[in-house]
Coordinates of C-alpha atoms in Angstrom, one line a residue:
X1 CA 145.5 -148.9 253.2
X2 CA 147.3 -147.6 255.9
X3 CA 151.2 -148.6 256.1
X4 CA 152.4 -149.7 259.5
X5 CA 156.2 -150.0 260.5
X6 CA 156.5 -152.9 263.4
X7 CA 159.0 -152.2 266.1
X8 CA 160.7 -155.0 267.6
X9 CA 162.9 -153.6 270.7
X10 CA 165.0 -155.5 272.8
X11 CA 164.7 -156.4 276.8
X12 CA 166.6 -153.3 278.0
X13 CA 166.1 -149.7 278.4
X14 CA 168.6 -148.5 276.8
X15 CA 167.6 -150.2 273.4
X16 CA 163.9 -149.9 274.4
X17 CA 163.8 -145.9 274.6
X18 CA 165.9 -145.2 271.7
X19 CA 163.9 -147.3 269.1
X20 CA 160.4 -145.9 270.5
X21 CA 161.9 -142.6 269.9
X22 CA 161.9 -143.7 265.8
X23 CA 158.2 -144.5 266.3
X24 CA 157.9 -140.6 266.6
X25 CA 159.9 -140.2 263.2
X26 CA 157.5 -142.8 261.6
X27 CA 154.5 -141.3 263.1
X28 CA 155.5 -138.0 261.1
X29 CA 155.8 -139.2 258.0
X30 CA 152.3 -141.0 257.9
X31 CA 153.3 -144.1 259.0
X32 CA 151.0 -146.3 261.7
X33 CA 153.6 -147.6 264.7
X34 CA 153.0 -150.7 266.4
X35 CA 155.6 -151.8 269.0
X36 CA 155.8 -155.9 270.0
X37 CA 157.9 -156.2 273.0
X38 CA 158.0 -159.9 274.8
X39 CA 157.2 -158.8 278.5
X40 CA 159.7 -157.5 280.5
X41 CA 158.2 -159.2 283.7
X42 CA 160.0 -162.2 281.5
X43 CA 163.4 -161.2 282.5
X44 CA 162.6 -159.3 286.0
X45 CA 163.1 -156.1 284.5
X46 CA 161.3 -153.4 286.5
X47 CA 162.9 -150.8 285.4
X48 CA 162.2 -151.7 281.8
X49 CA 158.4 -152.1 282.8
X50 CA 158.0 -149.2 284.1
X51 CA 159.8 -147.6 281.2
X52 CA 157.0 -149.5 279.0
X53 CA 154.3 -148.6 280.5
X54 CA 155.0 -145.1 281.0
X55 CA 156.0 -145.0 276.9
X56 CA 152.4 -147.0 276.2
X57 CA 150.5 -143.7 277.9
X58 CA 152.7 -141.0 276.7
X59 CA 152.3 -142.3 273.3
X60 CA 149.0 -143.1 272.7
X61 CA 149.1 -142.9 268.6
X62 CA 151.4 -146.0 269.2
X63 CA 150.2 -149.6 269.4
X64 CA 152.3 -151.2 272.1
X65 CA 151.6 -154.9 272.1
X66 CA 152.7 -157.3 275.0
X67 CA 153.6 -160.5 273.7
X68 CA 151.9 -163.2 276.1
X69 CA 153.9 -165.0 278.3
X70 CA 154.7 -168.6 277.3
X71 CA 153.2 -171.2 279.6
X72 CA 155.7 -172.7 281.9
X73 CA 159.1 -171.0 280.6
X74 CA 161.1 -169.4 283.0
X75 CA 164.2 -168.3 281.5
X76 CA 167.3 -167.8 283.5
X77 CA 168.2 -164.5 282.0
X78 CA 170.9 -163.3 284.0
X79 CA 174.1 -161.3 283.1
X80 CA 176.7 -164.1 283.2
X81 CA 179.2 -165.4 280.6
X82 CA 175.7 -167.7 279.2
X83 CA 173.4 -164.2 278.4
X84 CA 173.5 -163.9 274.9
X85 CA 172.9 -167.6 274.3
X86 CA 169.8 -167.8 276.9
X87 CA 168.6 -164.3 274.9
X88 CA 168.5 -165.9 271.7
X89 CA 166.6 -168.4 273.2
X90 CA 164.0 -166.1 274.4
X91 CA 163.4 -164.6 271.3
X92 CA 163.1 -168.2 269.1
X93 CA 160.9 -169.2 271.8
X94 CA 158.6 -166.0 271.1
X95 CA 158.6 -166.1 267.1
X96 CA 155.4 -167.5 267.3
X97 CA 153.8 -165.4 268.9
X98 CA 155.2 -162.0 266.8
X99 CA 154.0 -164.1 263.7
X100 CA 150.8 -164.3 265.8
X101 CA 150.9 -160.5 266.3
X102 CA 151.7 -159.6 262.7
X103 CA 149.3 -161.7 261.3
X104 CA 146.4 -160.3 263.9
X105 CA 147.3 -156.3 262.3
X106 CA 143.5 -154.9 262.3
X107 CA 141.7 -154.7 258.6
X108 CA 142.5 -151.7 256.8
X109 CA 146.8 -152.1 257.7
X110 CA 149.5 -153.0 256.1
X111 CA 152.7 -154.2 257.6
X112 CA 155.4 -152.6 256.2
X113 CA 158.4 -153.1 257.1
X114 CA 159.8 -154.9 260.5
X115 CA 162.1 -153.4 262.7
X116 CA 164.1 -155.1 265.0
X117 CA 166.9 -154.2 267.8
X118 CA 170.4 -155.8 267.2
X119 CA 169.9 -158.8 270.1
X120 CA 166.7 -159.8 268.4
X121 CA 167.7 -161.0 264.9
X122 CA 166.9 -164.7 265.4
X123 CA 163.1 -162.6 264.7
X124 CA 164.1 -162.3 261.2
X125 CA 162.6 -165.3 260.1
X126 CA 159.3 -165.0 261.3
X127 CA 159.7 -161.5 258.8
X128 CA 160.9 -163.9 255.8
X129 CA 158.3 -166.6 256.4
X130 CA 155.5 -163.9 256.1
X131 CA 157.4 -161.7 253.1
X132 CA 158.1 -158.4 255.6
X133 CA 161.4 -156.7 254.9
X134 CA 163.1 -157.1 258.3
X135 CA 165.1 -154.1 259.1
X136 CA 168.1 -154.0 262.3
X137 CA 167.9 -151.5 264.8
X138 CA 171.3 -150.6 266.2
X139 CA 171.3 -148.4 268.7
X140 CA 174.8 -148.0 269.5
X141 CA 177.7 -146.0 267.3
X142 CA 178.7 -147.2 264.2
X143 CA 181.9 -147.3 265.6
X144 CA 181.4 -150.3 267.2
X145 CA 179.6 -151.9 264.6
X146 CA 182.6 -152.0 262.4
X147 CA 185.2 -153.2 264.9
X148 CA 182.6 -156.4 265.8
X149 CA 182.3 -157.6 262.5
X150 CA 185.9 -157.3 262.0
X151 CA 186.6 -159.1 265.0
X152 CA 186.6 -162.9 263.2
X153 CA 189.1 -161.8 261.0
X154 CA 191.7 -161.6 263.8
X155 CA 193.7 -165.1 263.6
X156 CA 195.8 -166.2 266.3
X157 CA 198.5 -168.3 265.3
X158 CA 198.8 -171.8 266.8
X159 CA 200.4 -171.7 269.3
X160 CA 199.9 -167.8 269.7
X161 CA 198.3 -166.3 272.6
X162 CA 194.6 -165.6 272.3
X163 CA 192.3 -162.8 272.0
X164 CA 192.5 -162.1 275.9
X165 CA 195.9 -162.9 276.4
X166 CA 196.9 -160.4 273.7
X167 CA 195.9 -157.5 276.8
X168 CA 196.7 -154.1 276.1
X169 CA 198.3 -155.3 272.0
X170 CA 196.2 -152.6 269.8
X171 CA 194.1 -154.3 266.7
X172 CA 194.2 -152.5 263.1
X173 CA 190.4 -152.6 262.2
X174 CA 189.1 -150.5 259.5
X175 CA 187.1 -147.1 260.0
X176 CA 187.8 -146.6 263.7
X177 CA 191.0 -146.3 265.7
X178 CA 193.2 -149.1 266.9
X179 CA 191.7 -150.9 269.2
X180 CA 193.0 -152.7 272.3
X181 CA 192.1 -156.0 272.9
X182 CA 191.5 -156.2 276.1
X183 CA 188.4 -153.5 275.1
X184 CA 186.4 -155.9 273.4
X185 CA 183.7 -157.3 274.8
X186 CA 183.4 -160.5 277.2
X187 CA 182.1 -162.5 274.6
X188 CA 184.7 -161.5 271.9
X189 CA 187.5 -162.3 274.3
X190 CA 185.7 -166.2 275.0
X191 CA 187.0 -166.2 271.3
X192 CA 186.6 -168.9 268.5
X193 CA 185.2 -172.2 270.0
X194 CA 183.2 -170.7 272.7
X195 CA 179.3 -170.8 272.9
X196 CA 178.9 -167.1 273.9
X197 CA 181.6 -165.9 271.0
X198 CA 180.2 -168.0 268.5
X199 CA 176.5 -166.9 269.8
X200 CA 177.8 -162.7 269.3
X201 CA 179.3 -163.5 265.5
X202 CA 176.1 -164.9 264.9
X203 CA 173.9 -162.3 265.7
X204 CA 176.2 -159.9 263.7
X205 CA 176.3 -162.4 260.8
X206 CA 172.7 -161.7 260.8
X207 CA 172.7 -158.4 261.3
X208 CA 174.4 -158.3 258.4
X209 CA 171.3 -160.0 256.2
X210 CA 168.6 -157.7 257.2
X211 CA 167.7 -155.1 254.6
X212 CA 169.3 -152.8 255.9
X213 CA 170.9 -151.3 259.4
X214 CA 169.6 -148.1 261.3
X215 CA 172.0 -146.9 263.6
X216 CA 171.4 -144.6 266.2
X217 CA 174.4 -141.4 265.5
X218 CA 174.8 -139.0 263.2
X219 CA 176.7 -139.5 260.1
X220 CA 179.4 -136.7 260.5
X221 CA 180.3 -137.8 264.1
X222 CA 181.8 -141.0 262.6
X223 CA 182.9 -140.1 259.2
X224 CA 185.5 -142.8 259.0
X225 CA 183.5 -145.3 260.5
X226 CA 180.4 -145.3 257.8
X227 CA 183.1 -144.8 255.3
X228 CA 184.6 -148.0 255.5
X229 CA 180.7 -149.8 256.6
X230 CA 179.8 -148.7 252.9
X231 CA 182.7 -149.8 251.2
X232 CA 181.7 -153.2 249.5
X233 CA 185.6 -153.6 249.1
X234 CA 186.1 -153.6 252.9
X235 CA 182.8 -154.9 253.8
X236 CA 181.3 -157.0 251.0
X237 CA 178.5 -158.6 252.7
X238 CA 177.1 -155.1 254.7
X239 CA 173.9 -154.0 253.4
X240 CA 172.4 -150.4 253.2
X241 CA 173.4 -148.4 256.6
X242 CA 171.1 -145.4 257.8
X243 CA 172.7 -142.7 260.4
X244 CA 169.4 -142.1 261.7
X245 CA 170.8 -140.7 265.6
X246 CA 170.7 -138.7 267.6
X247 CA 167.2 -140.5 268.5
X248 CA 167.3 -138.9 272.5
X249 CA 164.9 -138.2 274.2
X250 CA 163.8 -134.6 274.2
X251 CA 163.5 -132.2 276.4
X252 CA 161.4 -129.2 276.2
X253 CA 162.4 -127.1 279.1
X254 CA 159.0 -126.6 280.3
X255 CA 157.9 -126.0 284.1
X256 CA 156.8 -129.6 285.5
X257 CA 153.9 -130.0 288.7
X258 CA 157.3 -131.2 290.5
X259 CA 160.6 -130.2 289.9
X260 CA 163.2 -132.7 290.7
X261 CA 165.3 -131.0 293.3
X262 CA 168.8 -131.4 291.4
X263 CA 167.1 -128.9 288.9
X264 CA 166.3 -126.6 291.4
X265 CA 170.2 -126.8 293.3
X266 CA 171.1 -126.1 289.6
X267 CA 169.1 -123.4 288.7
X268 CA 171.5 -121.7 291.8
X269 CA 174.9 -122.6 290.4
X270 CA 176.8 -120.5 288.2
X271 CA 177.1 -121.6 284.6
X272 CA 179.3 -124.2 283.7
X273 CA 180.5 -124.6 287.2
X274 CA 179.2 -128.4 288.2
X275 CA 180.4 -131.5 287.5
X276 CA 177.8 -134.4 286.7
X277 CA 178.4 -137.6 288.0
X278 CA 176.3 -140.8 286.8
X279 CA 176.7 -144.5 285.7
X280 CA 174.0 -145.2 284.8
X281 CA 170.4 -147.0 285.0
X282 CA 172.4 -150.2 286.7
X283 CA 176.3 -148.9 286.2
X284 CA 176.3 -147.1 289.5
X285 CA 175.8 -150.0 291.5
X286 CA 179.1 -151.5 290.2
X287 CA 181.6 -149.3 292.8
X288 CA 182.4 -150.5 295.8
X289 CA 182.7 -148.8 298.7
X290 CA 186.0 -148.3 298.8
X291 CA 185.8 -146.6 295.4
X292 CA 183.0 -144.6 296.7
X293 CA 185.4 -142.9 299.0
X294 CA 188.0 -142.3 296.9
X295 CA 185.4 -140.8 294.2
X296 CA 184.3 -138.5 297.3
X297 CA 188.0 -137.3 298.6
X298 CA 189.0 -136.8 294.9
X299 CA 185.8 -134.8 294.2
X300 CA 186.0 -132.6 297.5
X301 CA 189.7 -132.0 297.2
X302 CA 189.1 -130.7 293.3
X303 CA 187.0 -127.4 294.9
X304 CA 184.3 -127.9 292.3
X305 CA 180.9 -127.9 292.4
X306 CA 179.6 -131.2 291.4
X307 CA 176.2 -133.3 291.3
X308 CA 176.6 -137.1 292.0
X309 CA 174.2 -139.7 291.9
X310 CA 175.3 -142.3 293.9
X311 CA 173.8 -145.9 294.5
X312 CA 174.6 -148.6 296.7
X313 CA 177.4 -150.8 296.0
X314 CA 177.1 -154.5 294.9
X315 CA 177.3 -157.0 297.9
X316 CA 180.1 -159.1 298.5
X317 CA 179.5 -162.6 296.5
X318 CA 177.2 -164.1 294.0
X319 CA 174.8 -165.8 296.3
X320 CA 173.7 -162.5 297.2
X321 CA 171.1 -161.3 295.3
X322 CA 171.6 -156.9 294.0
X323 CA 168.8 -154.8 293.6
X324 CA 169.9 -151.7 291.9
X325 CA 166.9 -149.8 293.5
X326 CA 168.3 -150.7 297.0
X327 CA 168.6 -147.1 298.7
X328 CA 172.2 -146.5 299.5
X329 CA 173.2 -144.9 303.0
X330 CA 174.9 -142.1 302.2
X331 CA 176.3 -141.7 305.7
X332 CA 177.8 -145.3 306.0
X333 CA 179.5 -145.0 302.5
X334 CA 180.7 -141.8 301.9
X335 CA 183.4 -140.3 304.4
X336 CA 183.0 -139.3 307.6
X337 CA 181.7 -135.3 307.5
X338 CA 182.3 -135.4 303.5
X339 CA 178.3 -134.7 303.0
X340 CA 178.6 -131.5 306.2
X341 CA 181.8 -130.2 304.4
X342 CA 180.5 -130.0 301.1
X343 CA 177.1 -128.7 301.3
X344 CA 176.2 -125.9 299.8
X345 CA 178.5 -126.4 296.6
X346 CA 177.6 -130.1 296.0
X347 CA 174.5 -132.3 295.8
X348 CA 174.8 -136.5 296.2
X349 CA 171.4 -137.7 294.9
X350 CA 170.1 -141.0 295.5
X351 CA 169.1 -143.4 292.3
X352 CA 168.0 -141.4 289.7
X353 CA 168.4 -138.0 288.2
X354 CA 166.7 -137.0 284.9
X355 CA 170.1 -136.8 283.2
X356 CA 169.1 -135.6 279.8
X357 CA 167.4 -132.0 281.6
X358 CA 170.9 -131.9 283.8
X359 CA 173.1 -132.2 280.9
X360 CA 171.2 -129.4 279.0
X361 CA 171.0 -127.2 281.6
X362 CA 173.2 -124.0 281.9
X363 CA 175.1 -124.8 285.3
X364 CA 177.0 -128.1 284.2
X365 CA 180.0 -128.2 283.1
X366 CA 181.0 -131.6 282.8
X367 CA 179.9 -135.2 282.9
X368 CA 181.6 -138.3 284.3
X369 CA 179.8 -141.1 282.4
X370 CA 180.2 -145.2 282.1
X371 CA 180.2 -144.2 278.1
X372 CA 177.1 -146.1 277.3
X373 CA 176.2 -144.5 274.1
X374 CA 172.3 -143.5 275.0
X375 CA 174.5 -141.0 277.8
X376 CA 177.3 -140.5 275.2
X377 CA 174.8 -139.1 272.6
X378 CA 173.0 -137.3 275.5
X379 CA 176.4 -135.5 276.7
X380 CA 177.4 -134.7 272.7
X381 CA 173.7 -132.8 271.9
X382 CA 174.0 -131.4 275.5
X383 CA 177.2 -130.2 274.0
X384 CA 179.4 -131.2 277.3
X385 CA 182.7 -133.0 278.0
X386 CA 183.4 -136.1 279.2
X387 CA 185.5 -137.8 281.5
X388 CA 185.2 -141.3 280.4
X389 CA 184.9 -144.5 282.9
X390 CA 184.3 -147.6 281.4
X391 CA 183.0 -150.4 283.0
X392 CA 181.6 -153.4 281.1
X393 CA 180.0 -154.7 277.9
X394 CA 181.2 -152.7 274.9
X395 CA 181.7 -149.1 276.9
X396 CA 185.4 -150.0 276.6
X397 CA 185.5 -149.7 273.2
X398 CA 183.1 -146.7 273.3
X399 CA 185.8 -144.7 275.5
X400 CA 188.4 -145.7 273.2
X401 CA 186.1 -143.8 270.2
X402 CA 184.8 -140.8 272.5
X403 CA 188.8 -139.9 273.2
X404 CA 190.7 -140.9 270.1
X405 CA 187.8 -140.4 267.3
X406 CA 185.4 -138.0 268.5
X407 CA 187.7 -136.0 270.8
X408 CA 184.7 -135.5 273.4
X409 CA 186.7 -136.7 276.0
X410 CA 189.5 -137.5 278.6
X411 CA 190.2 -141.1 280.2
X412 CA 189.8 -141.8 283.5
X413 CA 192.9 -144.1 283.6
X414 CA 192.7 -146.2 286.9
X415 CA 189.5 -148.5 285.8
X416 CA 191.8 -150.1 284.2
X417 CA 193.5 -151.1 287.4
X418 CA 190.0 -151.8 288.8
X419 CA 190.0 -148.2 291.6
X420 CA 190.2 -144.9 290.5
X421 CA 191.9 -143.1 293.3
X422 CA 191.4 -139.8 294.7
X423 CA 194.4 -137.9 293.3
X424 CA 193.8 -138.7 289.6
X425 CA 189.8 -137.7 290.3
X426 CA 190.9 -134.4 291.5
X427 CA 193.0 -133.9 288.5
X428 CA 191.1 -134.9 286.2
X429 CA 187.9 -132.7 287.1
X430 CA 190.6 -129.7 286.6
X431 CA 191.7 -131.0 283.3
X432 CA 188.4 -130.6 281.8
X433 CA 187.0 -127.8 283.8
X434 CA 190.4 -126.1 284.4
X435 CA 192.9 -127.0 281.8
X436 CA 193.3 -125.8 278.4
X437 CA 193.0 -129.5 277.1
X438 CA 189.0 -128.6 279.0
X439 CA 189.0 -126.0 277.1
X440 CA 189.6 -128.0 273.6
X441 CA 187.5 -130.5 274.5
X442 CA 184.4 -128.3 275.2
X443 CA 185.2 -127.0 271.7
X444 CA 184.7 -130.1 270.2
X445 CA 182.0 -131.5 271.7
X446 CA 180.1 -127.9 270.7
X447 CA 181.0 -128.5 267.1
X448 CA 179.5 -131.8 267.2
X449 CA 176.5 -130.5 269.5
X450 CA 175.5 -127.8 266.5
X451 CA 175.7 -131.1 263.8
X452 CA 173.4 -133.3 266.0
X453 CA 170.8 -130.5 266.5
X454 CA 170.5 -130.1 262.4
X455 CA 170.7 -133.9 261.8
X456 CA 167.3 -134.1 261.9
X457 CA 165.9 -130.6 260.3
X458 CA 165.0 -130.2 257.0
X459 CA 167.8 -131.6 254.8
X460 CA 169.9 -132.2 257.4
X461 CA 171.7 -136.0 257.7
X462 CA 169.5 -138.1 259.8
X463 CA 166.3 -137.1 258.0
X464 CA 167.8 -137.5 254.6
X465 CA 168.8 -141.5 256.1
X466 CA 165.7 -141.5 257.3
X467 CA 164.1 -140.6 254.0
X468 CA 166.1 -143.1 252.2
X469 CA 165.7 -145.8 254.3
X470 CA 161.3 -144.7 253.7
X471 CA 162.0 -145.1 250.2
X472 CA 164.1 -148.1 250.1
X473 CA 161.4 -150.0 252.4
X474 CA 159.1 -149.2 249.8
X475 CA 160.5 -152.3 247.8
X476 CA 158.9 -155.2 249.5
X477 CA 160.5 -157.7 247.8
X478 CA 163.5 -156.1 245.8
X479 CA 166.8 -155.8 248.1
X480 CA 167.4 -151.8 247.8
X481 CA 170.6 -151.0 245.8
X482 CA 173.9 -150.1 247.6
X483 CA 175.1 -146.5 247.7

């Protein structure tokens, strides 16, 4: 009987791509892949549909499964301070029809073991009801996973301020480096009594009774962090944790029918020279254009080359509707003559680059990144340093982690002030490819760059996870041992 892992991903790119790279793992060890995935059309993702539908041809030995739309539900899944709740929703809403799906597995297959992303857990009972070892897909750092969980054990006096009046006050958690408060997410700052907190220490409570926890990094880039995450001392309730990372999508270096014309303006650049500028697949639409300028006078007065992709700013009030496909006019938001004066040593792309073949190609030098972790991990196995500017969500606290844990990279300091101004642009682009701080930090991130490329070879870390988490799914109904 054939043995088929489900995967359960969540209703975003960024955990979408990373979990269907596992499905390649899986396929390698003999395993049959089957990916559920409620319909993206459900939350007006076309981005993530696309991203779908292009993974359901390029994978064809992997069963992607549409879960049918629900008659008459229309969720209001936006990103406001209500998201996670109206998520959770979503998902109990489609348990019946995963228990559908997992019932429906053709003759001849055996379901395994389910897999499911982080924002997804309320799926776990549909995996109890039907005696499938549910299994959490985490697919950011460890890191963060560790300061979360922690997170309820902060107790504000009566009286005392709250979690976001505390501002910049540092927090002592274990495995990671302090912390300040105001770098927690939205929803931990709500704190104790609100729906969206309570909804967040939920999902991690729950997290925390799956099987087990695959995370998508590489056990030596957070040493301290999976440390403490398998110290039943620390964290009593944690179960089994598998560094399974980097899980990025590859790239093979081969000639394509069409070249993307960044490629081509790099293949002309000296090595190491260009700066990489990106946000994002939504990020970049966050500057205004008054940031936009600055970004442009800091990055022409630094002298070096550089490749931005820029995308067209959020409009002015709520009412209005943003489409982060809207094409941006480059003219209107950069300065006057900036685009004339530059040419020839920089490129400003519209939308979209393939980041991952930029970051591993020769010419770049450094990358200016919103630290989500799918580009953090794709700048650490690129093996290039950061300049990190955070913007929302937990990329606060991954910053804090890239520059104080990792050492991968250097702060942008004025997000915190809301603008980044010209001056510190320029001098940060000649810290890191300029300074002798650059210089450490390129040494680092190479060290680290040589460890994520054996992670997954024979014997390396990832595969050996990967290999115990194989073997501990092998008990259906016994909880593996702790380690």
């Amino acid at each position: 009987m054939k043995k088929t892992v489900v995967l359960y991903p969540g209703l975003a790119v960024s955990h979408f791509a990373p979990m269907v790279q596992l499905a390649d793992a899986l396929l390698d060890e003999g395993y049959a892949v089957a990916v559920a995935i409620i319909d993206p059309t459900v939350k007006g993702d076309i981005a993530l549909a696309a991203v779908v539908d292009r993974a359901a041809v390029t994978k064809p030995s992997v069963a992607f499964h549409k879960l049918p739309l629900i008659k008459d539900y229309s969720p209001a899944i936006v990103h406001d301070d209500k998201f996670i709740a109206r998520y959770f929703d979503l998902v109990r809403r489609y348990n019946q029809h995963l228990h559908d799906l997992l019932l429906s597995m053709p003759p001849g297959s055996s379901v395994h073991a389910l897999i499911v992303d982080m924002m997804s857990v309320e799926a776990f009972g549909v995996a109890d009801e039907l005696g499938i070892p549910g299994y959490t897909f985490f697919p950011s750092n460890a890191s963060a996973l560790a300061a979360t969980v922690q997170v309820p054990s902060i107790r504000c006096a009566e009286g005392q301020p709250g979690l976001r009046e505390l501002g910049d006050t540092p927090l002592s958690f274990h495995g990671v480096p302090p912390v300040p408060a105001s770098h927690l997410t939205a929803e931990m700052l709500e704190g104790p009594g609100s729906e969206t907190y309570e909804a967040l220490m939920d999902m991690f409570a729950r997290i925390q009774e799956s099987r087990g926890i695959l995370v998508n990094m590489f056990g030596s880039l957070e040493a301290r962090a999976v440390g403490a995450l398998g110290d039943p001392r620390i964290f009593p309730k944690m179960p089994p944790l598998y560094c399974v990372g980097p899980l990025v999508a590859g790239y093979s270096g081969e000639a394509k029918e069409e070249e993307h014309k960044c490629i081509t303006w790099l293949d002309e650049q000296p090595e190491q020279s260009v700066v990489f500028l990106c946000y994002g697949g939504t990020g970049a639409g966050i500057h205004s254009e008054e940031q936009l300028k600055e970004m442009a006078i800091g990055l022409e007065k630094s002298g070096h080359q550089f490749l931005w992709v820029v995308r067209a700013p959020a409009p002015d009030g709520p009412e209005k509707p943003f489409d982060p496909r809207a094409n941006p006019d480059l003219d209107a938001l950069l300065p006057k003559g900036f685009l004339e004066r530059t040419s020839g040593r920089c490129l400003v792309v519209k939308l979209w680059v393939p980041q991952v073949e930029v970051l591993n190609h020769k010419a770049v030098g450094a990358f200016v990144t919103h630290c989500g972790w799918n580009s953090v991990l794709e700048g650490i196995s690129a093996g290039v340093p950061m300049l990190s500017w955070p913007m929302y969500a937990e990329q606060r606290m991954n910053k804090v982690f890239m520059v104080e844990e990792y050492r991968v990279g250097a702060e942008v300091i004025g997000w915190q002030q809301g603008m980044v101004k010209a001056e510190e642009i320029e001098a940060k682009v000649k810290l890191v490819m300029e300074g002798e701080e650059g210089k450490r930090l390129r040494a680092r991130v190479s060290q680290h760059k040589e460890a994520a490329a054996v992670a997954w070879e024979d014997g390396g870390s990832s595969r050996s996870a990967f290999g115990q988490f194989l073997t501990d799914a092998g008990c259906l109904r016994q909880r593996p041992t702790r380690s």
